[in-house]
mmCIF file of C-alpha atoms and ligand atoms in Angstrom:
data_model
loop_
_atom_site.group_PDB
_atom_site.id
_atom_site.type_symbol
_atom_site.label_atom_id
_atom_site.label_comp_id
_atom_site.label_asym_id
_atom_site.label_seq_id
_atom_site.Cartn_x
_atom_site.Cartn_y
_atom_site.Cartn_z
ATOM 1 C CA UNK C 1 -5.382 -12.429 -6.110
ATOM 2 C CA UNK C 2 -3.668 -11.819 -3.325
ATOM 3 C CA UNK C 3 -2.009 -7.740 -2.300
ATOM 4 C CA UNK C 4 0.296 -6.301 0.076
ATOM 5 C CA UNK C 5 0.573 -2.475 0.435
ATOM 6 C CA UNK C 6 4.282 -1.205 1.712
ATOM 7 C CA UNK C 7 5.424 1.603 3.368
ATOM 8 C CA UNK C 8 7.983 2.072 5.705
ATOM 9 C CA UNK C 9 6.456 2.369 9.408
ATOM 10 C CA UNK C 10 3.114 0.476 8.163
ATOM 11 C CA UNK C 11 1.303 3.178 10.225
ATOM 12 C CA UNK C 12 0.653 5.718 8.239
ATOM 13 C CA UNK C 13 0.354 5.337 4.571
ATOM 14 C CA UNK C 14 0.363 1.471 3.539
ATOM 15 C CA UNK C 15 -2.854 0.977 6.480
ATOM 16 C CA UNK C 16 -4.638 3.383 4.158
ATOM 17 C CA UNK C 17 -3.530 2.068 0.978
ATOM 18 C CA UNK C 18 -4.834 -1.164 2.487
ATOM 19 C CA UNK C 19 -8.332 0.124 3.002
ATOM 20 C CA UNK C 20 -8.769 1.863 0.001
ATOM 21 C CA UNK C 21 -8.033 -0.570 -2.287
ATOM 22 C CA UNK C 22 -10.465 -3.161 0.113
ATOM 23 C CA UNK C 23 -12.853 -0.634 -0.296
ATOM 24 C CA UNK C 24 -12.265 -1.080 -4.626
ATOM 25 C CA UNK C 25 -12.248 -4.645 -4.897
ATOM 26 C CA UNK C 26 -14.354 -7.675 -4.265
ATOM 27 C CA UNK C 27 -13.732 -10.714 -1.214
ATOM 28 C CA UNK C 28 -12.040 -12.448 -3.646
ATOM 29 C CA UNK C 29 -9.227 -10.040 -3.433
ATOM 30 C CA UNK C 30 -6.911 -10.307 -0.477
ATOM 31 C CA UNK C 31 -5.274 -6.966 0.907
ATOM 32 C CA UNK C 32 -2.935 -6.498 3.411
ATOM 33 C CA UNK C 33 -0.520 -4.052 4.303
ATOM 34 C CA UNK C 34 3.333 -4.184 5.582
ATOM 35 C CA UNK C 35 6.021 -1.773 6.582
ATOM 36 C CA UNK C 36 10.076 -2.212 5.556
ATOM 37 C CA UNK C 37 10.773 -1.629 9.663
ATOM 38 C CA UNK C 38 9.255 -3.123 12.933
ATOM 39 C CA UNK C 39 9.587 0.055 14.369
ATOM 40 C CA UNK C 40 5.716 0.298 15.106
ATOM 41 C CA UNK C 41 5.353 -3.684 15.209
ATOM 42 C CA UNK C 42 1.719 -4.383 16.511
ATOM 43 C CA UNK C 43 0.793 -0.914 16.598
ATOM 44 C CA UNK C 44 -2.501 0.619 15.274
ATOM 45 C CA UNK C 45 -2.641 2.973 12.237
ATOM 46 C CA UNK C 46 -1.514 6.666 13.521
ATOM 47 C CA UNK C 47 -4.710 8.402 14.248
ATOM 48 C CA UNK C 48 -4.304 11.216 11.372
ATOM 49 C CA UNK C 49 -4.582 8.096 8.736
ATOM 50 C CA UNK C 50 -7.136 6.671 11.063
ATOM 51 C CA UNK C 51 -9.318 10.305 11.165
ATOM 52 C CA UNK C 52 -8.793 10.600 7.444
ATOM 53 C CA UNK C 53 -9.794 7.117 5.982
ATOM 54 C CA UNK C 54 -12.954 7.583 8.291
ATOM 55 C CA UNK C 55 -13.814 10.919 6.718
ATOM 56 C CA UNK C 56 -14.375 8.727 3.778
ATOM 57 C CA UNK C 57 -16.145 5.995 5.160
ATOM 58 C CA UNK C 58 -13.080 3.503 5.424
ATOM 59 C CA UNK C 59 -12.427 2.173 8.949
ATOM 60 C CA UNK C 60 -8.316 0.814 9.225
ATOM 61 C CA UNK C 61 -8.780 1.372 12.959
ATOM 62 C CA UNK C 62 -8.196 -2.282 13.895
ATOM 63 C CA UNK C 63 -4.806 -2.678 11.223
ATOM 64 C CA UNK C 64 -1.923 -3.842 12.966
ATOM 65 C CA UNK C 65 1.651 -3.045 11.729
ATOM 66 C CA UNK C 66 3.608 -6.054 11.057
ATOM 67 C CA UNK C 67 7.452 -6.132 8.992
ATOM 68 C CA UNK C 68 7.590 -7.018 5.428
ATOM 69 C CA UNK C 69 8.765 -10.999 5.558
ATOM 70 C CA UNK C 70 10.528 -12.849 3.231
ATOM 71 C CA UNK C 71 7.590 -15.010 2.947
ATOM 72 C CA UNK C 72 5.410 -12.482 1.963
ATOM 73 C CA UNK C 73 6.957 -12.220 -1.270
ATOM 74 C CA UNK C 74 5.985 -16.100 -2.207
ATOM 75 C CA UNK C 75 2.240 -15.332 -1.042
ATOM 76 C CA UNK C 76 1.522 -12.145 -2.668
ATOM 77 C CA UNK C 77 0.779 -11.684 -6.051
ATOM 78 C CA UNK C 78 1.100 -7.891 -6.109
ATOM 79 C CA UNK C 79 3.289 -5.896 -4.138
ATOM 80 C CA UNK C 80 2.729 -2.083 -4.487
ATOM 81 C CA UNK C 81 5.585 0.109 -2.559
ATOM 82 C CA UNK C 82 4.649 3.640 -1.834
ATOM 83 C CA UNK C 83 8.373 5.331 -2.308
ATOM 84 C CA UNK C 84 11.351 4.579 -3.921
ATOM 85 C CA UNK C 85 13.155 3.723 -0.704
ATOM 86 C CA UNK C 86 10.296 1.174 0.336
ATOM 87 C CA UNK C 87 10.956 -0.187 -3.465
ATOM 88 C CA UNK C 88 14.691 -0.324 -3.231
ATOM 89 C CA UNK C 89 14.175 -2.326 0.420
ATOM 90 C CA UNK C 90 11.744 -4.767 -1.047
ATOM 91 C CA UNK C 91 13.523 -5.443 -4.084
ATOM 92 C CA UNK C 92 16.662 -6.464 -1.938
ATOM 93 C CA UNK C 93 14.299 -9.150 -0.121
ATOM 94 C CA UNK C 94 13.651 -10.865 -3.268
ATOM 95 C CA UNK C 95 15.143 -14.125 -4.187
ATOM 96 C CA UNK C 96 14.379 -14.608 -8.091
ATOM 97 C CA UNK C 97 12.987 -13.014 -11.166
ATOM 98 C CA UNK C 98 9.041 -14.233 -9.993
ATOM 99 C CA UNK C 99 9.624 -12.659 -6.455
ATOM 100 C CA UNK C 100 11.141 -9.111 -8.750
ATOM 101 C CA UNK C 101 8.265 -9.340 -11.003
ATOM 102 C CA UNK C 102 5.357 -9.004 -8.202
ATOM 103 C CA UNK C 103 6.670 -5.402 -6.854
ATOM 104 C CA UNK C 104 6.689 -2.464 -8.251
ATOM 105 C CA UNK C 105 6.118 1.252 -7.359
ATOM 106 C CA UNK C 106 2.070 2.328 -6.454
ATOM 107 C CA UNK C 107 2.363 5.323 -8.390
ATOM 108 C CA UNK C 108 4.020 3.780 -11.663
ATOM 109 C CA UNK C 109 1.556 0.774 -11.641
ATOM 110 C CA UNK C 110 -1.258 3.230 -11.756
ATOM 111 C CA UNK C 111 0.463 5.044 -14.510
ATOM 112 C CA UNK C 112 0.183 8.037 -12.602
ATOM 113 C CA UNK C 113 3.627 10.279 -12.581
ATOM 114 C CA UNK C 114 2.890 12.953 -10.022
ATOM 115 C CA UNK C 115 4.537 13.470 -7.071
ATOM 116 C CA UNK C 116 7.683 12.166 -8.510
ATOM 117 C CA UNK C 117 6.397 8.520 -8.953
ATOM 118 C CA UNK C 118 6.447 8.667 -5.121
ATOM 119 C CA UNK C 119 3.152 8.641 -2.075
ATOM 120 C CA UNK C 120 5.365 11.240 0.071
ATOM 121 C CA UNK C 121 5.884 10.319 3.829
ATOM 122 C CA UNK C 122 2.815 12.096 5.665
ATOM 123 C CA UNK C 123 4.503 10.684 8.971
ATOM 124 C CA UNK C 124 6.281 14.322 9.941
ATOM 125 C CA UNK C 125 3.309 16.764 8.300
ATOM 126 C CA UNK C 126 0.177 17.678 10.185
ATOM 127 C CA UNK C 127 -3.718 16.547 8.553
ATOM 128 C CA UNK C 128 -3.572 18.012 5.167
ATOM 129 C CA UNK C 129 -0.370 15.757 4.338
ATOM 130 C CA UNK C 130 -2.577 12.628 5.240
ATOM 131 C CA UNK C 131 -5.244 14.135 3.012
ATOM 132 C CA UNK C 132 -3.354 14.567 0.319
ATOM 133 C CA UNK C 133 -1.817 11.420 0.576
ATOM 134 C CA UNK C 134 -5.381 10.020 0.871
ATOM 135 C CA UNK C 135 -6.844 11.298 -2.437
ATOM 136 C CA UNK C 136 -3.573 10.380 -4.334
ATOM 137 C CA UNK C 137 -3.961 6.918 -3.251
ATOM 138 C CA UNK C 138 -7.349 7.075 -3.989
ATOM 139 C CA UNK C 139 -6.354 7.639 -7.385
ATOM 140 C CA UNK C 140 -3.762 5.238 -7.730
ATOM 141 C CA UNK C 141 -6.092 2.425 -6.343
ATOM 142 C CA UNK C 142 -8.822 3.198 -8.384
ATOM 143 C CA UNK C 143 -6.971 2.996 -11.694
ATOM 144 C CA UNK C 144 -5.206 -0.310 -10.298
ATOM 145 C CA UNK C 145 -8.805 -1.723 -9.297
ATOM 146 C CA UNK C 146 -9.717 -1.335 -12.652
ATOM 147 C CA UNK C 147 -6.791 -2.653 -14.197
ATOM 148 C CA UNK C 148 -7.017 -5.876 -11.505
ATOM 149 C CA UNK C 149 -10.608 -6.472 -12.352
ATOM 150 C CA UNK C 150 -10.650 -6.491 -16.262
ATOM 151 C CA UNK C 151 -7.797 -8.734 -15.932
ATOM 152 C CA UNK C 152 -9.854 -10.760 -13.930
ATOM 153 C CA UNK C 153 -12.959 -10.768 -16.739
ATOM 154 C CA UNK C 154 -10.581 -11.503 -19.009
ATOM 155 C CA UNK C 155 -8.842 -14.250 -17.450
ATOM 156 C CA UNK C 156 -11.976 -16.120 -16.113
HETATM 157 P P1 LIG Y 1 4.683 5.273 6.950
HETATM 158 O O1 LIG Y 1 5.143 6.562 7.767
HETATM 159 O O2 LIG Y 1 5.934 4.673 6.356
HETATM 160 O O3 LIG Y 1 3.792 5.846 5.897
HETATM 161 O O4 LIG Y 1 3.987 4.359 7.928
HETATM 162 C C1 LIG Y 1 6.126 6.555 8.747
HETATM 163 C C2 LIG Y 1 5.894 5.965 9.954
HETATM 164 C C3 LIG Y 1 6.852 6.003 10.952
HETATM 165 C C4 LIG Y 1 8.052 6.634 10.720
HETATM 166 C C5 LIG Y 1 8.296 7.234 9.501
HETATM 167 C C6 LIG Y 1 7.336 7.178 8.521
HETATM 168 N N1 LIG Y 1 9.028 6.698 11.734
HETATM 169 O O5 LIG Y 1 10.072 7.335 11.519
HETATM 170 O O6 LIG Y 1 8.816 6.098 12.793
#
């Protein structure tokens, strides 16, 4: 099972969503992390995501922003977007129903509706935005972790 985190920048919310769902699952899951612009293209996390995950024992330190590709929507099986806009972009890269049917929103495939459905952009707040962010992506990857691995039970 293969999963790719979006955002927009891939610096400052997706990098974390990447290591906190790691940090949920087993090897056998794959998780990476990709942002809608290559603004920040081979760019470390920002250092407020990379302060906060460490707080909690997750290192994303060594994450490198890359663009969302075309391709990435054949390899993943999951593709969780963080806002609406990040959903709206994504959607517009896919080619066919199967390609639709692998993204949806983070929040909504947690079936959590805070926050509008949405992980707000920390990008433009100071710390507390990036923990905030932090512990409702915690939640959202620890119902989807669960969700992932009873599948899993139930399909092996
Ligand atoms: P992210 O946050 O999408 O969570 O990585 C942002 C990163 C960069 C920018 C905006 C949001 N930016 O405008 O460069």
């Amino acid at each position: 099972m293969k999963i790719l985190m979006v955002c927009l920048g891939n610096i400052c919310r997706s990098p974390l969503a990447e290591g906190i769902m790691r940090s949920k699952l087993p090897d056998s899951f794959f998780v990476d992390s990709a942002g809608t612009i290559d603004m920040h293209k081979g760019s470390n996390p920002d250092k407020r995501s990379v302060k906060t995950a460490a707080k909690y024992g997750i290192d994303i330190s060594k994450q490198c922003s890359r663009p969302i590709t075309t391709e990435d929507l054949n390899h993943f099986d999951k593709i969780y977007c963080m806002d609406l806009s990040n959903f709206e972009n994504v959607i517009s890269l896919a080619q066919n129903e199967e390609q639709r049917s692998k993204i949806s929103l983070l929040m909504e495939a947690a079936d959590l509706n805070h926050a509008s459905g949405e992980v707000p952009d920390p990008y433009w707040s100071e710390l507390d935005g990036f923990e905030k962010v932090y512990h409702q992506l915690d939640e959202a990857c620890e119902k989807i972790a669960q969700k992932l691995l009873i599948s899993k039970t139930q399909n092996s």
